[in-house]
Amino acid sequence: MATIAFIGVGNMGGGMAVNLVKAGHRVLACDLLPANLERVVSEGCEQAESAAAAVGEADVVVTMLPAGKHVREVYENEVFLSAQLGTLMLDCSTIDVTTARGVVEAATEKGFVMVDAPVSGGVAAASAGTLTFMVGGTEEAFKAAEPYLSHMGKAVIHAGDAGAGQAAKICNNMLLAISMIGTCEAFNLAEKLGLDPQRFFEISSKASGQCWSMTSYCPVPGPVPTAPSNRNYEGGFATALMLKDLRLAMEAAQKVGAPTPLGAESESLYSVFNGLGGAGKDFSAIIKMLSGEWKG
């Protein structure tokens, strides 16, 4: 059993922390919001006095934070100053590639072992322990991190050196956004042409238009009972988070000179939807904006 300091136990981090407890580890939870702490403590985590205190006791540090600036600040001001030499550090936040590389490099220079390990799968997968982890770091660091990540996910993939996990995440989510918008447009067009949505799903899900956005996350209610479209687009992967990932992708594309016209158009559309009140809805709810049915 390891002692794990888990910093950031919100919607995603909370489920992940609880799964580490279920795997037999002692988890010291840290979060700025008391409600988040209360929830995970009720499921077996221990509330830490502070991030520094938790890190000082820990064999492993896991962070799940909103943005690169938060990751940098927590590691520079708390984690690096309190951790014991050789501590394993896993940053599961989705942040920019440059910051991820910089923090991992700083950790390595200070004698720690660290990976960037952003996730795919959403809140339900975080709770169920079925996330996919895209991991950046040395082979040694990946092997050290893999057992802990496996307690929180169904797939743990070594993407490459430091920052490669973040690169894989933003490229994947750019593709997801593009495919979701295409899927929404196809369902809207099918409906206006008189096709029943269920019948269109039955055809396209077995034809060349098949994609994850259709078969696992169908944006119209009915065909995929577990999709957020059946719950008024509540839960799942919030539009605000998709927009964050698209902005990271566009920032990275600009830095390396990669043309991403569909990625840019997706960012623009999700930015509009976010501004119209769709921020908290699942990203598949953009179908309502594209069809003109969004009420805000």
Tab-separated table of N, CA, C and O in Angstrom, residues 14-77:
chain	number	residue	atom	x	y	z
A	14	GLY	N	-11.960	13.551	-8.039
A	14	GLY	CA	-12.635	12.869	-6.950
A	14	GLY	C	-12.822	11.384	-7.215
A	14	GLY	O	-12.490	10.541	-6.378
A	15	GLY	N	-13.351	11.055	-8.378
A	15	GLY	CA	-13.536	9.652	-8.733
A	15	GLY	C	-12.230	8.898	-8.819
A	15	GLY	O	-12.125	7.735	-8.398
A	16	MET	N	-11.208	9.564	-9.346
A	16	MET	CA	-9.891	8.939	-9.466
A	16	MET	C	-9.298	8.635	-8.093
A	16	MET	O	-8.747	7.553	-7.859
A	17	ALA	N	-9.413	9.596	-7.167
A	17	ALA	CA	-8.881	9.409	-5.817
A	17	ALA	C	-9.572	8.252	-5.112
A	17	ALA	O	-8.930	7.425	-4.449
A	18	VAL	N	-10.879	8.175	-5.254
A	18	VAL	CA	-11.643	7.107	-4.599
A	18	VAL	C	-11.238	5.740	-5.157
A	18	VAL	O	-11.150	4.746	-4.418
A	19	ASN	N	-10.959	5.664	-6.443
A	19	ASN	CA	-10.529	4.387	-7.024
A	19	ASN	C	-9.167	3.954	-6.503
A	19	ASN	O	-8.889	2.754	-6.393
A	20	LEU	N	-8.320	4.902	-6.167
A	20	LEU	CA	-7.034	4.553	-5.548
A	20	LEU	C	-7.254	3.987	-4.146
A	20	LEU	O	-6.563	3.060	-3.721
A	21	VAL	N	-8.232	4.541	-3.433
A	21	VAL	CA	-8.592	3.990	-2.114
A	21	VAL	C	-9.110	2.566	-2.268
A	21	VAL	O	-8.730	1.652	-1.521
A	22	LYS	N	-9.975	2.360	-3.247
A	22	LYS	CA	-10.538	1.022	-3.483
A	22	LYS	C	-9.448	0.010	-3.816
A	22	LYS	O	-9.602	-1.192	-3.556
A	23	ALA	N	-8.339	0.498	-4.395
A	23	ALA	CA	-7.219	-0.385	-4.737
A	23	ALA	C	-6.336	-0.680	-3.529
A	23	ALA	O	-5.363	-1.429	-3.635
A	24	GLY	N	-6.660	-0.065	-2.397
A	24	GLY	CA	-5.929	-0.373	-1.170
A	24	GLY	C	-4.935	0.667	-0.714
A	24	GLY	O	-4.215	0.464	0.273
A	25	HIS	N	-4.887	1.797	-1.401
A	25	HIS	CA	-3.927	2.837	-1.037
A	25	HIS	C	-4.518	3.814	-0.023
A	25	HIS	O	-5.739	3.980	0.073
A	26	ARG	N	-3.641	4.456	0.717
A	26	ARG	CA	-4.042	5.541	1.610
A	26	ARG	C	-3.959	6.834	0.809
A	26	ARG	O	-2.905	7.169	0.271
A	27	VAL	N	-5.065	7.552	0.705
A	27	VAL	CA	-5.121	8.763	-0.115
A	27	VAL	C	-5.387	9.984	0.761
A	27	VAL	O	-6.414	10.055	1.450
A	28	LEU	N	-4.450	10.928	0.730
A	28	LEU	CA	-4.587	12.194	1.450
A	28	LEU	C	-5.079	13.230	0.447
A	28	LEU	O	-4.368	13.604	-0.478
A	29	ALA	N	-6.311	13.665	0.614
A	29	ALA	CA	-6.958	14.523	-0.369
A	29	ALA	C	-6.798	15.999	-0.048
A	29	ALA	O	-6.897	16.419	1.108
A	30	CYS	N	-6.561	16.797	-1.100
A	30	CYS	CA	-6.416	18.251	-0.974
A	30	CYS	C	-7.268	18.927	-2.037
A	30	CYS	O	-7.250	18.526	-3.199
A	31	ASP	N	-8.016	19.949	-1.634
A	31	ASP	CA	-8.829	20.705	-2.588
A	31	ASP	C	-9.221	22.025	-1.940
A	31	ASP	O	-9.342	22.113	-0.709
A	32	LEU	N	-9.449	23.038	-2.761
A	32	LEU	CA	-9.854	24.339	-2.235
A	32	LEU	C	-11.322	24.371	-1.832
A	32	LEU	O	-11.724	25.219	-1.039
A	33	LEU	N	-12.122	23.447	-2.374
A	33	LEU	CA	-13.558	23.440	-2.097
A	33	LEU	C	-13.915	22.391	-1.051
A	33	LEU	O	-13.702	21.185	-1.269
A	34	PRO	N	-14.468	22.810	0.096
A	34	PRO	CA	-14.836	21.861	1.152
A	34	PRO	C	-15.780	20.756	0.676
A	34	PRO	O	-15.669	19.605	1.121
A	35	ALA	N	-16.700	21.086	-0.225
A	35	ALA	CA	-17.665	20.085	-0.699
A	35	ALA	C	-16.963	18.936	-1.421
A	35	ALA	O	-17.369	17.768	-1.289
A	36	ASN	N	-15.921	19.255	-2.178
A	36	ASN	CA	-15.164	18.203	-2.868
A	36	ASN	C	-14.482	17.281	-1.867
A	36	ASN	O	-14.471	16.054	-2.030
A	37	LEU	N	-13.927	17.888	-0.829
A	37	LEU	CA	-13.255	17.091	0.202
A	37	LEU	C	-14.249	16.224	0.964
A	37	LEU	O	-13.984	15.045	1.228
A	38	GLU	N	-15.383	16.784	1.308
A	38	GLU	CA	-16.401	16.020	2.035
A	38	GLU	C	-16.824	14.789	1.246
A	38	GLU	O	-17.008	13.701	1.809
A	39	ARG	N	-16.975	14.964	-0.057
A	39	ARG	CA	-17.428	13.854	-0.895
A	39	ARG	C	-16.420	12.708	-0.898
A	39	ARG	O	-16.783	11.545	-0.706
A	40	VAL	N	-15.137	13.013	-1.082
A	40	VAL	CA	-14.149	11.927	-1.166
A	40	VAL	C	-13.826	11.340	0.207
A	40	VAL	O	-13.522	10.147	0.317
A	41	VAL	N	-13.909	12.163	1.251
A	41	VAL	CA	-13.685	11.643	2.606
A	41	VAL	C	-14.776	10.632	2.961
A	41	VAL	O	-14.523	9.601	3.594
A	42	SER	N	-16.000	10.899	2.506
A	42	SER	CA	-17.105	9.971	2.770
A	42	SER	C	-16.903	8.633	2.069
A	42	SER	O	-17.542	7.637	2.406
A	43	GLU	N	-15.985	8.602	1.095
A	43	GLU	CA	-15.721	7.370	0.344
A	43	GLU	C	-14.334	6.798	0.631
A	43	GLU	O	-13.833	5.975	-0.135
A	44	GLY	N	-13.720	7.242	1.730
A	44	GLY	CA	-12.507	6.573	2.176
A	44	GLY	C	-11.214	7.350	2.127
A	44	GLY	O	-10.198	6.890	2.654
A	45	CYS	N	-11.212	8.520	1.501
A	45	CYS	CA	-10.001	9.340	1.499
A	45	CYS	C	-9.841	10.027	2.862
A	45	CYS	O	-10.810	10.129	3.626
A	46	GLU	N	-8.645	10.507	3.145
A	46	GLU	CA	-8.410	11.297	4.337
A	46	GLU	C	-8.198	12.752	3.938
A	46	GLU	O	-7.528	13.028	2.933
A	47	GLN	N	-8.749	13.674	4.681
A	47	GLN	CA	-8.547	15.091	4.388
A	47	GLN	C	-7.190	15.527	4.934
A	47	GLN	O	-6.916	15.391	6.129
A	48	ALA	N	-6.350	16.052	4.067
A	48	ALA	CA	-5.027	16.502	4.478
A	48	ALA	C	-5.118	17.881	5.120
A	48	ALA	O	-5.991	18.689	4.777
A	49	GLU	N	-4.211	18.164	6.043
A	49	GLU	CA	-4.159	19.483	6.671
A	49	GLU	C	-3.812	20.551	5.641
A	49	GLU	O	-4.298	21.678	5.689
A	50	SER	N	-2.929	20.196	4.715
A	50	SER	CA	-2.513	21.100	3.647
A	50	SER	C	-1.862	20.256	2.562
A	50	SER	O	-1.516	19.089	2.789
A	51	ALA	N	-1.688	20.853	1.385
A	51	ALA	CA	-1.016	20.140	0.303
A	51	ALA	C	0.411	19.793	0.709
A	51	ALA	O	0.887	18.679	0.467
A	52	ALA	N	1.090	20.730	1.339
A	52	ALA	CA	2.475	20.509	1.757
A	52	ALA	C	2.576	19.351	2.749
A	52	ALA	O	3.470	18.497	2.646
A	53	ALA	N	1.646	19.298	3.711
A	53	ALA	CA	1.655	18.225	4.698
A	53	ALA	C	1.406	16.871	4.029
A	53	ALA	O	2.063	15.873	4.354
A	54	ALA	N	0.456	16.826	3.098
A	54	ALA	CA	0.153	15.577	2.395
A	54	ALA	C	1.345	15.104	1.587
A	54	ALA	O	1.713	13.929	1.618
A	55	VAL	N	1.959	16.015	0.864
A	55	VAL	CA	3.106	15.674	0.013
A	55	VAL	C	4.276	15.167	0.856
A	55	VAL	O	4.988	14.245	0.465
A	56	GLY	N	4.470	15.769	2.021
A	56	GLY	CA	5.559	15.364	2.897
A	56	GLY	C	5.461	13.927	3.358
A	56	GLY	O	6.471	13.286	3.647
A	57	GLU	N	4.234	13.396	3.437
A	57	GLU	CA	4.006	12.013	3.867
A	57	GLU	C	3.969	11.029	2.710
A	57	GLU	O	3.990	9.813	2.906
A	58	ALA	N	3.872	11.547	1.493
A	58	ALA	CA	3.485	10.713	0.356
A	58	ALA	C	4.636	9.984	-0.332
A	58	ALA	O	5.754	10.489	-0.434
A	59	ASP	N	4.299	8.803	-0.843
A	59	ASP	CA	5.173	8.066	-1.756
A	59	ASP	C	4.905	8.516	-3.186
A	59	ASP	O	5.781	8.469	-4.048
A	60	VAL	N	3.642	8.924	-3.415
A	60	VAL	CA	3.179	9.310	-4.747
A	60	VAL	C	2.360	10.585	-4.630
A	60	VAL	O	1.576	10.736	-3.683
A	61	VAL	N	2.529	11.499	-5.585
A	61	VAL	CA	1.720	12.720	-5.657
A	61	VAL	C	0.946	12.697	-6.975
A	61	VAL	O	1.539	12.489	-8.039
A	62	VAL	N	-0.362	12.898	-6.897
A	62	VAL	CA	-1.196	13.002	-8.103
A	62	VAL	C	-1.849	14.377	-8.101
A	62	VAL	O	-2.396	14.804	-7.076
A	63	THR	N	-1.787	15.062	-9.227
A	63	THR	CA	-2.444	16.365	-9.342
A	63	THR	C	-3.454	16.341	-10.483
A	63	THR	O	-3.218	15.758	-11.534
A	64	MET	N	-4.601	16.997	-10.245
A	64	MET	CA	-5.653	17.135	-11.255
A	64	MET	C	-6.163	18.565	-11.131
A	64	MET	O	-7.074	18.843	-10.342
A	65	LEU	N	-5.562	19.475	-11.896
A	65	LEU	CA	-5.776	20.905	-11.720
A	65	LEU	C	-6.271	21.557	-13.012
A	65	LEU	O	-6.124	20.990	-14.101
A	66	PRO	N	-6.849	22.766	-12.918
A	66	PRO	CA	-7.530	23.360	-14.078
A	66	PRO	C	-6.638	23.775	-15.245
A	66	PRO	O	-7.033	23.638	-16.398
A	67	ALA	N	-5.467	24.347	-14.974
A	67	ALA	CA	-4.674	24.926	-16.062
A	67	ALA	C	-3.188	24.888	-15.737
A	67	ALA	O	-2.778	24.611	-14.604
A	68	GLY	N	-2.381	25.202	-16.757
A	68	GLY	CA	-0.936	25.143	-16.608
A	68	GLY	C	-0.403	26.007	-15.485
A	68	GLY	O	0.508	25.602	-14.763
A	69	LYS	N	-0.960	27.198	-15.315
A	69	LYS	CA	-0.463	28.092	-14.264
A	69	LYS	C	-0.678	27.488	-12.880
A	69	LYS	O	0.159	27.655	-11.979
A	70	HIS	N	-1.783	26.774	-12.696
A	70	HIS	CA	-2.052	26.141	-11.407
A	70	HIS	C	-1.081	24.994	-11.161
A	70	HIS	O	-0.590	24.815	-10.046
A	71	VAL	N	-0.807	24.225	-12.201
A	71	VAL	CA	0.135	23.112	-12.074
A	71	VAL	C	1.517	23.639	-11.708
A	71	VAL	O	2.166	23.156	-10.771
A	72	ARG	N	1.967	24.652	-12.422
A	72	ARG	CA	3.300	25.213	-12.159
A	72	ARG	C	3.390	25.746	-10.729
A	72	ARG	O	4.362	25.487	-10.012
A	73	GLU	N	2.372	26.485	-10.307
A	73	GLU	CA	2.397	27.077	-8.969
A	73	GLU	C	2.395	26.024	-7.873
A	73	GLU	O	3.154	26.124	-6.904
A	74	VAL	N	1.554	24.995	-8.021
A	74	VAL	CA	1.477	23.958	-6.993
A	74	VAL	C	2.792	23.190	-6.878
A	74	VAL	O	3.282	22.928	-5.766
A	75	TYR	N	3.383	22.857	-8.017
A	75	TYR	CA	4.633	22.098	-7.962
A	75	TYR	C	5.793	22.962	-7.449
A	75	TYR	O	6.577	22.533	-6.588
A	76	GLU	N	5.907	24.186	-7.951
A	76	GLU	CA	7.025	25.040	-7.549
A	76	GLU	C	6.912	25.503	-6.098
A	76	GLU	O	7.920	25.560	-5.384
A	77	ASN	N	5.692	25.813	-5.650
A	77	ASN	CA	5.515	26.417	-4.324
A	77	ASN	C	5.197	25.437	-3.209
A	77	ASN	O	5.327	25.782	-2.030
